Short mmCIF file of C-alpha atoms in Angstrom, two decimals:
data_model
loop_
_atom_site.label_atom_id
_atom_site.label_comp_id
_atom_site.label_asym_id
_atom_site.label_seq_id
_atom_site.Cartn_x
_atom_site.Cartn_y
_atom_site.Cartn_z
CA UNK A 1 3.66 19.60 -10.06
CA UNK A 2 3.54 21.79 -6.97
CA UNK A 3 0.68 23.94 -5.86
CA UNK A 4 0.38 27.01 -8.08
CA UNK A 5 0.18 29.41 -5.15
CA UNK A 6 0.32 29.15 -1.40
CA UNK A 7 -1.19 31.74 0.92
CA UNK A 8 -0.20 32.57 4.49
CA UNK A 9 -1.30 35.25 6.92
CA UNK A 10 1.40 37.01 8.95
CA UNK A 11 0.56 36.50 12.60
CA UNK A 12 3.31 38.55 14.23
CA UNK A 13 3.62 42.33 14.41
CA UNK A 14 6.04 42.75 11.51
CA UNK A 15 7.95 40.47 9.20
CA UNK A 16 10.86 41.75 7.17
CA UNK A 17 11.43 40.26 3.75
CA UNK A 18 14.46 41.84 2.14
CA UNK A 19 13.71 45.57 2.22
CA UNK A 20 9.95 45.00 2.40
CA UNK A 21 8.13 45.20 5.72
CA UNK A 22 5.09 42.94 5.90
CA UNK A 23 2.64 44.05 8.60
CA UNK A 24 0.82 41.66 10.91
CA UNK A 25 -2.43 40.48 9.39
CA UNK A 26 -1.19 40.84 5.80
CA UNK A 27 -1.88 37.98 3.42
CA UNK A 28 1.22 36.82 1.54
CA UNK A 29 1.07 34.68 -1.59
CA UNK A 30 4.01 32.73 -2.97
CA UNK A 31 4.32 30.53 -6.02
CA UNK A 32 6.51 27.42 -5.79
CA UNK A 33 6.55 27.32 -9.60
CA UNK A 34 8.06 30.81 -9.77
CA UNK A 35 10.61 29.94 -7.06
CA UNK A 36 11.54 26.74 -8.94
CA UNK A 37 12.14 28.74 -12.14
CA UNK A 38 14.04 31.66 -10.63
CA UNK A 39 17.37 32.22 -12.43
CA UNK A 40 18.99 33.45 -9.21
CA UNK A 41 18.73 29.93 -7.81
CA UNK A 42 19.31 27.72 -10.85
CA UNK A 43 21.54 27.38 -13.87
CA UNK A 44 19.20 27.18 -16.90
CA UNK A 45 15.99 27.19 -14.76
CA UNK A 46 13.63 26.67 -17.72
CA UNK A 47 15.46 23.53 -18.87
CA UNK A 48 14.34 20.08 -17.73
CA UNK A 49 17.63 18.67 -16.45
CA UNK A 50 17.30 15.66 -14.14
CA UNK A 51 21.10 15.37 -13.95
CA UNK A 52 21.22 18.57 -11.87
CA UNK A 53 20.07 16.45 -8.92
CA UNK A 54 22.82 13.84 -9.32
CA UNK A 55 25.33 15.75 -7.18
CA UNK A 56 23.18 17.99 -4.97
CA UNK A 57 23.93 18.58 -1.29
CA UNK A 58 20.74 18.49 0.75
CA UNK A 59 19.61 21.38 2.94
CA UNK A 60 20.76 19.53 6.07
CA UNK A 61 24.19 18.69 4.63
CA UNK A 62 24.69 22.19 3.31
CA UNK A 63 23.65 23.93 6.51
CA UNK A 64 26.08 21.86 8.56
CA UNK A 65 28.96 22.50 6.14
CA UNK A 66 30.81 25.70 5.46
CA UNK A 67 29.01 26.33 2.15
CA UNK A 68 28.19 29.96 1.55
CA UNK A 69 24.97 31.22 0.03
CA UNK A 70 26.94 32.36 -3.01
CA UNK A 71 27.52 28.73 -3.99
CA UNK A 72 24.02 28.32 -5.40
CA UNK A 73 24.68 27.20 -8.97
CA UNK A 74 23.69 23.67 -9.88
CA UNK A 75 26.46 22.15 -11.89
CA UNK A 76 25.71 19.10 -13.99
CA UNK A 77 29.26 17.86 -13.65
CA UNK A 78 29.47 14.54 -11.85
CA UNK A 79 32.89 15.44 -10.44
CA UNK A 80 31.62 18.14 -8.10
CA UNK A 81 28.65 18.47 -5.84
CA UNK A 82 26.31 21.43 -5.96
CA UNK A 83 24.52 23.38 -3.29
CA UNK A 84 20.85 24.23 -3.39
CA UNK A 85 19.98 27.28 -1.33
CA UNK A 86 17.31 26.46 1.29
CA UNK A 87 13.98 27.61 -0.10
CA UNK A 88 15.05 27.25 -3.75
CA UNK A 89 13.21 23.92 -4.12
CA UNK A 90 9.99 23.76 -2.10
CA UNK A 91 7.67 21.08 -3.49
CA UNK A 92 6.36 20.51 0.06
CA UNK A 93 6.84 24.11 1.24
CA UNK A 94 8.95 24.70 4.34
CA UNK A 95 8.79 25.84 7.92
CA UNK A 96 6.20 24.89 10.51
CA UNK A 97 3.43 24.36 7.95
CA UNK A 98 5.26 22.16 5.49
CA UNK A 99 3.81 18.84 4.36
CA UNK A 100 4.14 16.20 7.08
CA UNK A 101 4.80 13.55 4.42
CA UNK A 102 7.80 15.44 2.98
CA UNK A 103 10.62 13.10 4.09
CA UNK A 104 8.70 9.93 3.28
CA UNK A 105 7.64 11.22 -0.14
CA UNK A 106 11.20 12.27 -1.05
CA UNK A 107 12.65 8.90 0.03
CA UNK A 108 9.94 7.00 -1.82
CA UNK A 109 10.39 9.13 -4.94
CA UNK A 110 14.18 8.65 -4.98
CA UNK A 111 13.82 4.88 -4.49
CA UNK A 112 11.20 4.42 -7.21
CA UNK A 113 12.87 6.73 -9.71
CA UNK A 114 16.26 5.06 -9.16
CA UNK A 115 14.78 1.67 -10.03
CA UNK A 116 12.82 3.00 -13.02
CA UNK A 117 15.68 4.90 -14.67
CA UNK A 118 17.96 1.90 -14.25
CA UNK A 119 15.48 -0.31 -16.14
CA UNK A 120 13.79 2.09 -18.59
CA UNK A 121 14.44 5.13 -20.78
CA UNK A 122 11.79 7.83 -20.85
CA UNK A 123 11.63 9.62 -24.20
CA UNK A 124 9.50 12.52 -25.33
CA UNK A 125 8.57 11.93 -29.00
CA UNK A 126 10.17 14.37 -31.46
CA UNK A 127 6.75 15.55 -32.66
CA UNK A 128 5.39 16.18 -29.13
CA UNK A 129 3.90 19.69 -28.83
CA UNK A 130 5.30 22.21 -26.38
CA UNK A 131 3.80 21.67 -22.94
CA UNK A 132 2.53 24.63 -20.93
CA UNK A 133 1.03 24.76 -17.48
CA UNK A 134 -2.55 25.67 -16.62
CA UNK A 135 -3.05 26.83 -13.03
CA UNK A 136 -5.42 24.50 -11.20
CA UNK A 137 -4.96 23.50 -7.53
CA UNK A 138 -1.71 22.08 -8.92
CA UNK A 139 -0.08 23.01 -12.20
CA UNK A 140 -1.73 20.93 -14.95
CA UNK A 141 0.35 20.18 -18.06
CA UNK A 142 -1.40 20.98 -21.37
CA UNK A 143 -1.43 19.05 -23.62
CA UNK A 144 -0.97 15.80 -21.74
CA UNK A 145 2.63 14.63 -21.65
CA UNK A 146 2.98 11.44 -23.68
CA UNK A 147 6.27 9.78 -22.81
CA UNK A 148 7.54 6.72 -24.58
CA UNK A 149 8.94 4.18 -22.15
CA UNK A 150 11.63 1.87 -23.48
CA UNK A 151 13.33 -0.99 -21.66
CA UNK A 152 17.07 -0.52 -21.28
CA UNK A 153 19.36 -3.26 -22.53
CA UNK A 154 21.23 -3.74 -19.25
CA UNK A 155 23.34 -6.85 -19.16
#
């Protein structure tokens, strides 16, 4: 899970965020968790839906195409690709202070997950309690998530 909150100090005279003026020296907090669950960016933001990533255009692809910011919805249809607005998914933050391991971590994650989901099914038991998050330096799931891992019968 991402960091619960991230803090930055505005270094320039004024920053404008929507209609809000943020003066130099102001401390600004943001929550990646809140951004990742914002209904303006996602279809069914509270639902765990790994398939939403199956047809996503990346920030780089989207910014070089003619996609408009109104095309933000994340369709789960495999016949069409979706567009994720830059800043809607920020597990490594963004801008000049983002995580330097961002690209490597994303490539490694995609490679490992692709192999795992091809070979195994990950199932949450029917009697598993509802999981909530407790804010620590990162969001800690409570109670612990107990997945059952089952080998796929790929032939």
